[in-house]
């Protein structure tokens, strides 16, 4: 993911639909999020008929659009029945799903996708549309995961590396406020990577751990100052698998927030290993905030 996140801008919510069960779960989560933010919900269905115009007849394209329009109406009606006070808009796009969602989000909208899809979003798994949407997103994006994403335990977890993650922590704090939840700042560092990079520290891991704790402490104190009514906990953990610790933390969270990054050496939009693991294996929805110019995690 590339781009920037302003301090913190909680704006409209855009969700992609394709008729699959994961997409319906994403719509329910997105509707609840829009209601918390007091913002409209925008439901998008990307048909990709522009990209397939040379291979489809006019009749086939019309049928695709009719089916997509019907799906949007049914989805909007279901949302209205559950949340009658929520403003809902719909969009039938002729573009591919990824382009449709990015365009709908504009500069500040939050994109919500299910963890796998079908239909207008292709008969593919998370390895296609959701990952491509996440990798190329310039605004916040949520991958809705978890067996029951409607169940809330009262905790928002945010992954923090150093002071550069203060915008992510602020965004997570705002999400925690909206949920009346606690905020847990989690700093995880790869012990083997640190030792491999600085051989002289093999016998000084405790000193190294202290440096990592100080990085977390600085962000924690800032968040506590800015959000005095919010319960804020902070934990630092050294491990051989950053992704494993974060996946475990997601067991006990309503939402896991982290900054996205480009994979090292990538030539196009892509996700880092830890982010990739989280969107496949986390036990709660994962909110990815675009980062620009830096890598966030590496678990090599």
PDB file of N, CA and C in Angstrom, residues 34-139:
ATOM      1  N   UNK A  34     -20.165   2.585   9.303  1.00  0.00           N
ATOM      2  CA  UNK A  34     -20.723   3.848   8.824  1.00  0.00           C
ATOM      3  C   UNK A  34     -21.640   4.462   9.877  1.00  0.00           C
ATOM      4  N   UNK A  35     -22.420   3.625  10.547  1.00  0.00           N
ATOM      5  CA  UNK A  35     -23.308   4.131  11.594  1.00  0.00           C
ATOM      6  C   UNK A  35     -22.499   4.702  12.757  1.00  0.00           C
ATOM      7  N   UNK A  36     -21.409   4.027  13.140  1.00  0.00           N
ATOM      8  CA  UNK A  36     -20.556   4.545  14.219  1.00  0.00           C
ATOM      9  C   UNK A  36     -19.963   5.896  13.847  1.00  0.00           C
ATOM     10  N   UNK A  37     -19.568   6.032  12.604  1.00  0.00           N
ATOM     11  CA  UNK A  37     -18.930   7.270  12.147  1.00  0.00           C
ATOM     12  C   UNK A  37     -19.947   8.364  11.817  1.00  0.00           C
ATOM     13  N   UNK A  38     -21.234   7.991  11.739  1.00  0.00           N
ATOM     14  CA  UNK A  38     -22.281   8.907  11.283  1.00  0.00           C
ATOM     15  C   UNK A  38     -21.957   9.394   9.883  1.00  0.00           C
ATOM     16  N   UNK A  39     -21.611   8.434   9.018  1.00  0.00           N
ATOM     17  CA  UNK A  39     -21.275   8.709   7.636  1.00  0.00           C
ATOM     18  C   UNK A  39     -22.113   7.817   6.722  1.00  0.00           C
ATOM     19  N   UNK A  40     -22.261   8.178   5.448  1.00  0.00           N
ATOM     20  CA  UNK A  40     -23.019   7.329   4.526  1.00  0.00           C
ATOM     21  C   UNK A  40     -22.270   6.049   4.184  1.00  0.00           C
ATOM     22  N   UNK A  41     -23.024   5.055   3.757  1.00  0.00           N
ATOM     23  CA  UNK A  41     -22.457   3.802   3.257  1.00  0.00           C
ATOM     24  C   UNK A  41     -22.646   3.776   1.752  1.00  0.00           C
ATOM     25  N   UNK A  42     -21.566   3.550   1.021  1.00  0.00           N
ATOM     26  CA  UNK A  42     -21.613   3.500  -0.440  1.00  0.00           C
ATOM     27  C   UNK A  42     -21.300   2.074  -0.873  1.00  0.00           C
ATOM     28  N   UNK A  43     -22.250   1.430  -1.545  1.00  0.00           N
ATOM     29  CA  UNK A  43     -22.113   0.032  -1.951  1.00  0.00           C
ATOM     30  C   UNK A  43     -21.769  -0.020  -3.436  1.00  0.00           C
ATOM     31  N   UNK A  44     -20.682  -0.723  -3.771  1.00  0.00           N
ATOM     32  CA  UNK A  44     -20.164  -0.734  -5.139  1.00  0.00           C
ATOM     33  C   UNK A  44     -20.137  -2.161  -5.685  1.00  0.00           C
ATOM     34  N   UNK A  45     -20.574  -2.288  -6.928  1.00  0.00           N
ATOM     35  CA  UNK A  45     -20.439  -3.566  -7.643  1.00  0.00           C
ATOM     36  C   UNK A  45     -19.714  -3.299  -8.952  1.00  0.00           C
ATOM     37  N   UNK A  46     -18.542  -3.896  -9.127  1.00  0.00           N
ATOM     38  CA  UNK A  46     -17.748  -3.718 -10.340  1.00  0.00           C
ATOM     39  C   UNK A  46     -17.991  -4.852 -11.314  1.00  0.00           C
ATOM     40  N   UNK A  47     -18.487  -4.540 -12.501  1.00  0.00           N
ATOM     41  CA  UNK A  47     -18.824  -5.581 -13.486  1.00  0.00           C
ATOM     42  C   UNK A  47     -17.681  -5.905 -14.441  1.00  0.00           C
ATOM     43  N   UNK A  48     -16.758  -4.953 -14.627  1.00  0.00           N
ATOM     44  CA  UNK A  48     -15.648  -5.097 -15.578  1.00  0.00           C
ATOM     45  C   UNK A  48     -16.142  -5.295 -17.007  1.00  0.00           C
ATOM     46  N   UNK A  49     -17.320  -4.780 -17.330  1.00  0.00           N
ATOM     47  CA  UNK A  49     -17.817  -4.936 -18.696  1.00  0.00           C
ATOM     48  C   UNK A  49     -17.033  -4.079 -19.692  1.00  0.00           C
ATOM     49  N   UNK A  50     -16.451  -2.964 -19.232  1.00  0.00           N
ATOM     50  CA  UNK A  50     -15.614  -2.192 -20.143  1.00  0.00           C
ATOM     51  C   UNK A  50     -14.405  -3.006 -20.588  1.00  0.00           C
ATOM     52  N   UNK A  51     -13.819  -3.742 -19.639  1.00  0.00           N
ATOM     53  CA  UNK A  51     -12.643  -4.540 -19.960  1.00  0.00           C
ATOM     54  C   UNK A  51     -12.957  -5.760 -20.794  1.00  0.00           C
ATOM     55  N   UNK A  52     -14.230  -6.173 -20.791  1.00  0.00           N
ATOM     56  CA  UNK A  52     -14.619  -7.378 -21.534  1.00  0.00           C
ATOM     57  C   UNK A  52     -15.495  -7.056 -22.735  1.00  0.00           C
ATOM     58  N   UNK A  53     -15.580  -5.766 -23.094  1.00  0.00           N
ATOM     59  CA  UNK A  53     -16.496  -5.343 -24.150  1.00  0.00           C
ATOM     60  C   UNK A  53     -16.234  -6.039 -25.481  1.00  0.00           C
ATOM     61  N   UNK A  54     -14.962  -6.334 -25.770  1.00  0.00           N
ATOM     62  CA  UNK A  54     -14.625  -6.980 -27.042  1.00  0.00           C
ATOM     63  C   UNK A  54     -15.037  -8.447 -27.072  1.00  0.00           C
ATOM     64  N   UNK A  55     -15.318  -9.023 -25.905  1.00  0.00           N
ATOM     65  CA  UNK A  55     -15.603 -10.453 -25.839  1.00  0.00           C
ATOM     66  C   UNK A  55     -17.056 -10.753 -25.468  1.00  0.00           C
ATOM     67  N   UNK A  56     -17.845  -9.710 -25.200  1.00  0.00           N
ATOM     68  CA  UNK A  56     -19.231  -9.902 -24.808  1.00  0.00           C
ATOM     69  C   UNK A  56     -20.158  -9.201 -25.789  1.00  0.00           C
ATOM     70  N   UNK A  57     -21.292  -9.799 -26.029  1.00  0.00           N
ATOM     71  CA  UNK A  57     -22.299  -9.156 -26.867  1.00  0.00           C
ATOM     72  C   UNK A  57     -23.012  -8.070 -26.075  1.00  0.00           C
ATOM     73  N   UNK A  58     -23.701  -7.192 -26.778  1.00  0.00           N
ATOM     74  CA  UNK A  58     -24.464  -6.147 -26.111  1.00  0.00           C
ATOM     75  C   UNK A  58     -25.512  -6.757 -25.189  1.00  0.00           C
ATOM     76  N   UNK A  59     -26.105  -7.862 -25.619  1.00  0.00           N
ATOM     77  CA  UNK A  59     -27.109  -8.529 -24.793  1.00  0.00           C
ATOM     78  C   UNK A  59     -26.480  -9.064 -23.508  1.00  0.00           C
ATOM     79  N   UNK A  60     -25.290  -9.676 -23.623  1.00  0.00           N
ATOM     80  CA  UNK A  60     -24.622 -10.226 -22.446  1.00  0.00           C
ATOM     81  C   UNK A  60     -24.256  -9.116 -21.460  1.00  0.00           C
ATOM     82  N   UNK A  61     -23.786  -7.993 -21.992  1.00  0.00           N
ATOM     83  CA  UNK A  61     -23.431  -6.872 -21.124  1.00  0.00           C
ATOM     84  C   UNK A  61     -24.671  -6.350 -20.406  1.00  0.00           C
ATOM     85  N   UNK A  62     -25.774  -6.271 -21.127  1.00  0.00           N
ATOM     86  CA  UNK A  62     -27.019  -5.808 -20.505  1.00  0.00           C
ATOM     87  C   UNK A  62     -27.451  -6.739 -19.377  1.00  0.00           C
ATOM     88  N   UNK A  63     -27.308  -8.038 -19.600  1.00  0.00           N
ATOM     89  CA  UNK A  63     -27.673  -9.016 -18.568  1.00  0.00           C
ATOM     90  C   UNK A  63     -26.782  -8.871 -17.334  1.00  0.00           C
ATOM     91  N   UNK A  64     -25.489  -8.652 -17.564  1.00  0.00           N
ATOM     92  CA  UNK A  64     -24.558  -8.461 -16.448  1.00  0.00           C
ATOM     93  C   UNK A  64     -24.957  -7.226 -15.642  1.00  0.00           C
ATOM     94  N   UNK A  65     -25.290  -6.146 -16.328  1.00  0.00           N
ATOM     95  CA  UNK A  65     -25.687  -4.922 -15.641  1.00  0.00           C
ATOM     96  C   UNK A  65     -27.003  -5.096 -14.894  1.00  0.00           C
ATOM     97  N   UNK A  66     -27.939  -5.829 -15.482  1.00  0.00           N
ATOM     98  CA  UNK A  66     -29.210  -6.082 -14.800  1.00  0.00           C
ATOM     99  C   UNK A  66     -28.996  -6.882 -13.525  1.00  0.00           C
ATOM    100  N   UNK A  67     -28.144  -7.890 -13.614  1.00  0.00           N
ATOM    101  CA  UNK A  67     -27.865  -8.711 -12.428  1.00  0.00           C
ATOM    102  C   UNK A  67     -27.167  -7.884 -11.358  1.00  0.00           C
ATOM    103  N   UNK A  68     -26.216  -7.057 -11.771  1.00  0.00           N
ATOM    104  CA  UNK A  68     -25.521  -6.212 -10.814  1.00  0.00           C
ATOM    105  C   UNK A  68     -26.439  -5.200 -10.164  1.00  0.00           C
ATOM    106  N   UNK A  69     -27.330  -4.614 -10.945  1.00  0.00           N
ATOM    107  CA  UNK A  69     -28.289  -3.670 -10.387  1.00  0.00           C
ATOM    108  C   UNK A  69     -29.208  -4.336  -9.387  1.00  0.00           C
ATOM    109  N   UNK A  70     -29.647  -5.547  -9.706  1.00  0.00           N
ATOM    110  CA  UNK A  70     -30.503  -6.287  -8.772  1.00  0.00           C
ATOM    111  C   UNK A  70     -29.782  -6.592  -7.465  1.00  0.00           C
ATOM    112  N   UNK A  71     -28.511  -6.978  -7.570  1.00  0.00           N
ATOM    113  CA  UNK A  71     -27.721  -7.258  -6.365  1.00  0.00           C
ATOM    114  C   UNK A  71     -27.589  -6.007  -5.506  1.00  0.00           C
ATOM    115  N   UNK A  72     -27.335  -4.874  -6.129  1.00  0.00           N
ATOM    116  CA  UNK A  72     -27.209  -3.631  -5.377  1.00  0.00           C
ATOM    117  C   UNK A  72     -28.508  -3.260  -4.679  1.00  0.00           C
ATOM    118  N   UNK A  73     -29.638  -3.412  -5.382  1.00  0.00           N
ATOM    119  CA  UNK A  73     -30.931  -3.097  -4.758  1.00  0.00           C
ATOM    120  C   UNK A  73     -31.207  -4.003  -3.571  1.00  0.00           C
ATOM    121  N   UNK A  74     -30.977  -5.296  -3.747  1.00  0.00           N
ATOM    122  CA  UNK A  74     -31.213  -6.239  -2.655  1.00  0.00           C
ATOM    123  C   UNK A  74     -30.321  -5.930  -1.459  1.00  0.00           C
ATOM    124  N   UNK A  75     -29.071  -5.607  -1.720  1.00  0.00           N
ATOM    125  CA  UNK A  75     -28.133  -5.310  -0.639  1.00  0.00           C
ATOM    126  C   UNK A  75     -28.546  -4.041   0.096  1.00  0.00           C
ATOM    127  N   UNK A  76     -28.903  -3.002  -0.659  1.00  0.00           N
ATOM    128  CA  UNK A  76     -29.316  -1.744  -0.044  1.00  0.00           C
ATOM    129  C   UNK A  76     -30.587  -1.937   0.789  1.00  0.00           C
ATOM    130  N   UNK A  77     -31.512  -2.731   0.290  1.00  0.00           N
ATOM    131  CA  UNK A  77     -32.747  -2.987   1.034  1.00  0.00           C
ATOM    132  C   UNK A  77     -32.467  -3.737   2.329  1.00  0.00           C
ATOM    133  N   UNK A  78     -31.541  -4.693   2.276  1.00  0.00           N
ATOM    134  CA  UNK A  78     -31.192  -5.445   3.480  1.00  0.00           C
ATOM    135  C   UNK A  78     -30.551  -4.535   4.522  1.00  0.00           C
ATOM    136  N   UNK A  79     -29.677  -3.628   4.079  1.00  0.00           N
ATOM    137  CA  UNK A  79     -29.048  -2.687   5.003  1.00  0.00           C
ATOM    138  C   UNK A  79     -30.097  -1.764   5.608  1.00  0.00           C
ATOM    139  N   UNK A  80     -31.019  -1.254   4.775  1.00  0.00           N
ATOM    140  CA  UNK A  80     -32.059  -0.339   5.257  1.00  0.00           C
ATOM    141  C   UNK A  80     -32.955  -1.005   6.288  1.00  0.00           C
ATOM    142  N   UNK A  81     -33.205  -2.304   6.098  1.00  0.00           N
ATOM    143  CA  UNK A  81     -34.044  -3.024   7.056  1.00  0.00           C
ATOM    144  C   UNK A  81     -33.369  -3.145   8.409  1.00  0.00           C
ATOM    145  N   UNK A  82     -32.046  -3.320   8.412  1.00  0.00           N
ATOM    146  CA  UNK A  82     -31.313  -3.464   9.661  1.00  0.00           C
ATOM    147  C   UNK A  82     -30.962  -2.123  10.286  1.00  0.00           C
ATOM    148  N   UNK A  83     -30.701  -1.127   9.440  1.00  0.00           N
ATOM    149  CA  UNK A  83     -30.278   0.196   9.927  1.00  0.00           C
ATOM    150  C   UNK A  83     -31.063   1.273   9.180  1.00  0.00           C
ATOM    151  N   UNK A  84     -32.323   1.471   9.569  1.00  0.00           N
ATOM    152  CA  UNK A  84     -33.196   2.377   8.822  1.00  0.00           C
ATOM    153  C   UNK A  84     -32.731   3.825   8.791  1.00  0.00           C
ATOM    154  N   UNK A  85     -31.916   4.245   9.732  1.00  0.00           N
ATOM    155  CA  UNK A  85     -31.468   5.632   9.755  1.00  0.00           C
ATOM    156  C   UNK A  85     -30.199   5.887   8.966  1.00  0.00           C
ATOM    157  N   UNK A  86     -29.619   4.848   8.403  1.00  0.00           N
ATOM    158  CA  UNK A  86     -28.343   4.988   7.704  1.00  0.00           C
ATOM    159  C   UNK A  86     -28.559   5.412   6.255  1.00  0.00           C
ATOM    160  N   UNK A  87     -27.810   6.408   5.810  1.00  0.00           N
ATOM    161  CA  UNK A  87     -27.871   6.820   4.412  1.00  0.00           C
ATOM    162  C   UNK A  87     -27.062   5.837   3.575  1.00  0.00           C
ATOM    163  N   UNK A  88     -27.695   5.270   2.545  1.00  0.00           N
ATOM    164  CA  UNK A  88     -27.059   4.261   1.701  1.00  0.00           C
ATOM    165  C   UNK A  88     -27.138   4.690   0.243  1.00  0.00           C
ATOM    166  N   UNK A  89     -26.017   4.655  -0.444  1.00  0.00           N
ATOM    167  CA  UNK A  89     -25.979   4.900  -1.880  1.00  0.00           C
ATOM    168  C   UNK A  89     -25.357   3.690  -2.560  1.00  0.00           C
ATOM    169  N   UNK A  90     -25.652   3.521  -3.848  1.00  0.00           N
ATOM    170  CA  UNK A  90     -25.124   2.379  -4.589  1.00  0.00           C
ATOM    171  C   UNK A  90     -24.488   2.849  -5.890  1.00  0.00           C
ATOM    172  N   UNK A  91     -23.598   2.016  -6.408  1.00  0.00           N
ATOM    173  CA  UNK A  91     -22.912   2.339  -7.663  1.00  0.00           C
ATOM    174  C   UNK A  91     -22.666   1.071  -8.462  1.00  0.00           C
ATOM    175  N   UNK A  92     -23.209   1.032  -9.667  1.00  0.00           N
ATOM    176  CA  UNK A  92     -22.924  -0.048 -10.609  1.00  0.00           C
ATOM    177  C   UNK A  92     -21.843   0.451 -11.544  1.00  0.00           C
ATOM    178  N   UNK A  93     -20.663  -0.142 -11.468  1.00  0.00           N
ATOM    179  CA  UNK A  93     -19.518   0.321 -12.234  1.00  0.00           C
ATOM    180  C   UNK A  93     -19.232  -0.607 -13.403  1.00  0.00           C
ATOM    181  N   UNK A  94     -18.870  -0.022 -14.530  1.00  0.00           N
ATOM    182  CA  UNK A  94     -18.464  -0.804 -15.695  1.00  0.00           C
ATOM    183  C   UNK A  94     -16.992  -1.181 -15.625  1.00  0.00           C
ATOM    184  N   UNK A  95     -16.271  -0.624 -14.657  1.00  0.00           N
ATOM    185  CA  UNK A  95     -14.841  -0.909 -14.504  1.00  0.00           C
ATOM    186  C   UNK A  95     -14.634  -2.182 -13.700  1.00  0.00           C
ATOM    187  N   UNK A  96     -13.385  -2.623 -13.626  1.00  0.00           N
ATOM    188  CA  UNK A  96     -13.075  -3.797 -12.819  1.00  0.00           C
ATOM    189  C   UNK A  96     -13.252  -3.450 -11.340  1.00  0.00           C
ATOM    190  N   UNK A  97     -13.442  -4.451 -10.481  1.00  0.00           N
ATOM    191  CA  UNK A  97     -13.745  -4.190  -9.071  1.00  0.00           C
ATOM    192  C   UNK A  97     -12.685  -3.368  -8.344  1.00  0.00           C
ATOM    193  N   UNK A  98     -11.408  -3.657  -8.588  1.00  0.00           N
ATOM    194  CA  UNK A  98     -10.348  -2.936  -7.874  1.00  0.00           C
ATOM    195  C   UNK A  98     -10.378  -1.452  -8.238  1.00  0.00           C
ATOM    196  N   UNK A  99     -10.428  -1.161  -9.519  1.00  0.00           N
ATOM    197  CA  UNK A  99     -10.497   0.231  -9.967  1.00  0.00           C
ATOM    198  C   UNK A  99     -11.749   0.907  -9.435  1.00  0.00           C
ATOM    199  N   UNK A 100     -12.856   0.194  -9.446  1.00  0.00           N
ATOM    200  CA  UNK A 100     -14.120   0.763  -8.984  1.00  0.00           C
ATOM    201  C   UNK A 100     -14.046   1.175  -7.526  1.00  0.00           C
ATOM    202  N   UNK A 101     -13.473   0.329  -6.692  1.00  0.00           N
ATOM    203  CA  UNK A 101     -13.383   0.625  -5.264  1.00  0.00           C
ATOM    204  C   UNK A 101     -12.424   1.778  -4.989  1.00  0.00           C
ATOM    205  N   UNK A 102     -11.268   1.767  -5.631  1.00  0.00           N
ATOM    206  CA  UNK A 102     -10.309   2.859  -5.435  1.00  0.00           C
ATOM    207  C   UNK A 102     -10.902   4.195  -5.868  1.00  0.00           C
ATOM    208  N   UNK A 103     -11.587   4.205  -6.996  1.00  0.00           N
ATOM    209  CA  UNK A 103     -12.175   5.447  -7.486  1.00  0.00           C
ATOM    210  C   UNK A 103     -13.285   5.931  -6.544  1.00  0.00           C
ATOM    211  N   UNK A 104     -14.100   5.011  -6.059  1.00  0.00           N
ATOM    212  CA  UNK A 104     -15.190   5.387  -5.165  1.00  0.00           C
ATOM    213  C   UNK A 104     -14.666   5.948  -3.852  1.00  0.00           C
ATOM    214  N   UNK A 105     -13.527   5.446  -3.397  1.00  0.00           N
ATOM    215  CA  UNK A 105     -12.968   5.905  -2.117  1.00  0.00           C
ATOM    216  C   UNK A 105     -12.431   7.323  -2.208  1.00  0.00           C
ATOM    217  N   UNK A 106     -12.029   7.749  -3.410  1.00  0.00           N
ATOM    218  CA  UNK A 106     -11.505   9.097  -3.549  1.00  0.00           C
ATOM    219  C   UNK A 106     -10.255   9.293  -2.708  1.00  0.00           C
ATOM    220  N   UNK A 107     -10.201  10.430  -2.013  1.00  0.00           N
ATOM    221  CA  UNK A 107      -9.017  10.772  -1.227  1.00  0.00           C
ATOM    222  C   UNK A 107      -9.071  10.261   0.198  1.00  0.00           C
ATOM    223  N   UNK A 108     -10.258  10.081   0.758  1.00  0.00           N
ATOM    224  CA  UNK A 108     -10.335   9.815   2.186  1.00  0.00           C
ATOM    225  C   UNK A 108     -11.291   8.686   2.589  1.00  0.00           C
ATOM    226  N   UNK A 109     -12.001   8.091   1.653  1.00  0.00           N
ATOM    227  CA  UNK A 109     -12.950   7.043   2.018  1.00  0.00           C
ATOM    228  C   UNK A 109     -12.265   5.778   2.491  1.00  0.00           C
ATOM    229  N   UNK A 110     -12.955   5.017   3.322  1.00  0.00           N
ATOM    230  CA  UNK A 110     -12.457   3.728   3.799  1.00  0.00           C
ATOM    231  C   UNK A 110     -13.099   2.613   2.985  1.00  0.00           C
ATOM    232  N   UNK A 111     -12.278   1.762   2.379  1.00  0.00           N
ATOM    233  CA  UNK A 111     -12.761   0.639   1.574  1.00  0.00           C
ATOM    234  C   UNK A 111     -12.909  -0.590   2.466  1.00  0.00           C
ATOM    235  N   UNK A 112     -14.002  -1.318   2.280  1.00  0.00           N
ATOM    236  CA  UNK A 112     -14.241  -2.553   3.022  1.00  0.00           C
ATOM    237  C   UNK A 112     -14.472  -3.683   2.026  1.00  0.00           C
ATOM    238  N   UNK A 113     -13.750  -4.791   2.204  1.00  0.00           N
ATOM    239  CA  UNK A 113     -13.911  -5.955   1.334  1.00  0.00           C
ATOM    240  C   UNK A 113     -14.009  -7.213   2.188  1.00  0.00           C
ATOM    241  N   UNK A 114     -14.649  -8.246   1.624  1.00  0.00           N
ATOM    242  CA  UNK A 114     -14.676  -9.544   2.272  1.00  0.00           C
ATOM    243  C   UNK A 114     -13.379 -10.278   2.032  1.00  0.00           C
ATOM    244  N   UNK A 115     -13.203 -11.381   2.723  1.00  0.00           N
ATOM    245  CA  UNK A 115     -11.925 -12.096   2.594  1.00  0.00           C
ATOM    246  C   UNK A 115     -11.875 -13.051   1.411  1.00  0.00           C
ATOM    247  N   UNK A 116     -12.961 -13.159   0.666  1.00  0.00           N
ATOM    248  CA  UNK A 116     -12.949 -13.895  -0.601  1.00  0.00           C
ATOM    249  C   UNK A 116     -14.218 -13.503  -1.345  1.00  0.00           C
ATOM    250  N   UNK A 117     -14.254 -13.767  -2.649  1.00  0.00           N
ATOM    251  CA  UNK A 117     -15.411 -13.292  -3.408  1.00  0.00           C
ATOM    252  C   UNK A 117     -15.694 -14.121  -4.632  1.00  0.00           C
ATOM    253  N   UNK A 118     -16.726 -13.678  -5.378  1.00  0.00           N
ATOM    254  CA  UNK A 118     -17.118 -14.375  -6.594  1.00  0.00           C
ATOM    255  C   UNK A 118     -17.904 -13.387  -7.448  1.00  0.00           C
ATOM    256  N   UNK A 119     -18.543 -13.872  -8.493  1.00  0.00           N
ATOM    257  CA  UNK A 119     -19.448 -13.053  -9.294  1.00  0.00           C
ATOM    258  C   UNK A 119     -18.731 -11.879  -9.911  1.00  0.00           C
ATOM    259  N   UNK A 120     -19.296 -10.664  -9.719  1.00  0.00           N
ATOM    260  CA  UNK A 120     -18.722  -9.460 -10.304  1.00  0.00           C
ATOM    261  C   UNK A 120     -17.300  -9.234  -9.853  1.00  0.00           C
ATOM    262  N   UNK A 121     -16.927  -9.831  -8.718  1.00  0.00           N
ATOM    263  CA  UNK A 121     -15.558  -9.693  -8.256  1.00  0.00           C
ATOM    264  C   UNK A 121     -14.723 -10.907  -8.631  1.00  0.00           C
ATOM    265  N   UNK A 122     -15.233 -11.727  -9.529  1.00  0.00           N
ATOM    266  CA  UNK A 122     -14.429 -12.830 -10.039  1.00  0.00           C
ATOM    267  C   UNK A 122     -14.535 -14.067  -9.173  1.00  0.00           C
ATOM    268  N   UNK A 123     -14.521 -15.262  -9.763  1.00  0.00           N
ATOM    269  CA  UNK A 123     -14.618 -16.508  -9.012  1.00  0.00           C
ATOM    270  C   UNK A 123     -13.282 -16.860  -8.386  1.00  0.00           C
ATOM    271  N   UNK A 124     -12.721 -15.926  -7.624  1.00  0.00           N
ATOM    272  CA  UNK A 124     -11.380 -16.073  -7.104  1.00  0.00           C
ATOM    273  C   UNK A 124     -11.361 -15.889  -5.599  1.00  0.00           C
ATOM    274  N   UNK A 125     -10.260 -16.216  -4.974  1.00  0.00           N
ATOM    275  CA  UNK A 125     -10.122 -16.095  -3.541  1.00  0.00           C
ATOM    276  C   UNK A 125      -9.490 -14.768  -3.176  1.00  0.00           C
ATOM    277  N   UNK A 126      -9.130 -14.638  -1.901  1.00  0.00           N
ATOM    278  CA  UNK A 126      -8.510 -13.414  -1.413  1.00  0.00           C
ATOM    279  C   UNK A 126      -7.247 -13.085  -2.182  1.00  0.00           C
ATOM    280  N   UNK A 127      -6.607 -14.073  -2.792  1.00  0.00           N
ATOM    281  CA  UNK A 127      -5.378 -13.820  -3.519  1.00  0.00           C
ATOM    282  C   UNK A 127      -5.560 -12.935  -4.733  1.00  0.00           C
ATOM    283  N   UNK A 128      -6.788 -12.578  -5.080  1.00  0.00           N
ATOM    284  CA  UNK A 128      -6.999 -11.758  -6.266  1.00  0.00           C
ATOM    285  C   UNK A 128      -7.475 -10.369  -5.900  1.00  0.00           C
ATOM    286  N   UNK A 129      -8.813 -10.168  -5.898  1.00  0.00           N
ATOM    287  CA  UNK A 129      -9.355  -8.814  -5.772  1.00  0.00           C
ATOM    288  C   UNK A 129      -9.024  -8.163  -4.437  1.00  0.00           C
ATOM    289  N   UNK A 130      -9.250  -8.859  -3.321  1.00  0.00           N
ATOM    290  CA  UNK A 130      -9.013  -8.226  -2.018  1.00  0.00           C
ATOM    291  C   UNK A 130      -7.544  -7.844  -1.848  1.00  0.00           C
ATOM    292  N   UNK A 131      -6.644  -8.737  -2.239  1.00  0.00           N
ATOM    293  CA  UNK A 131      -5.227  -8.426  -2.104  1.00  0.00           C
ATOM    294  C   UNK A 131      -4.806  -7.301  -3.041  1.00  0.00           C
ATOM    295  N   UNK A 132      -5.309  -7.308  -4.259  1.00  0.00           N
ATOM    296  CA  UNK A 132      -4.967  -6.245  -5.199  1.00  0.00           C
ATOM    297  C   UNK A 132      -5.525  -4.910  -4.722  1.00  0.00           C
ATOM    298  N   UNK A 133      -6.737  -4.929  -4.181  1.00  0.00           N
ATOM    299  CA  UNK A 133      -7.323  -3.693  -3.669  1.00  0.00           C
ATOM    300  C   UNK A 133      -6.508  -3.168  -2.497  1.00  0.00           C
ATOM    301  N   UNK A 134      -6.105  -4.063  -1.606  1.00  0.00           N
ATOM    302  CA  UNK A 134      -5.304  -3.659  -0.446  1.00  0.00           C
ATOM    303  C   UNK A 134      -3.941  -3.149  -0.869  1.00  0.00           C
ATOM    304  N   UNK A 135      -3.292  -3.865  -1.780  1.00  0.00           N
ATOM    305  CA  UNK A 135      -1.934  -3.493  -2.172  1.00  0.00           C
ATOM    306  C   UNK A 135      -1.886  -2.132  -2.853  1.00  0.00           C
ATOM    307  N   UNK A 136      -2.915  -1.798  -3.621  1.00  0.00           N
ATOM    308  CA  UNK A 136      -2.902  -0.552  -4.354  1.00  0.00           C
ATOM    309  C   UNK A 136      -3.653   0.579  -3.692  1.00  0.00           C
ATOM    310  N   UNK A 137      -4.172   0.347  -2.477  1.00  0.00           N
ATOM    311  CA  UNK A 137      -5.015   1.357  -1.830  1.00  0.00           C
ATOM    312  C   UNK A 137      -4.205   2.563  -1.375  1.00  0.00           C
ATOM    313  N   UNK A 138      -4.758   3.749  -1.567  1.00  0.00           N
ATOM    314  CA  UNK A 138      -4.163   4.983  -1.087  1.00  0.00           C
ATOM    315  C   UNK A 138      -4.979   5.556   0.074  1.00  0.00           C
ATOM    316  N   UNK A 139      -6.015   4.856   0.477  1.00  0.00           N
ATOM    317  CA  UNK A 139      -6.845   5.243   1.616  1.00  0.00           C
ATOM    318  C   UNK A 139      -7.007   4.018   2.510  1.00  0.00           C
TER     319      UNK A 139
END
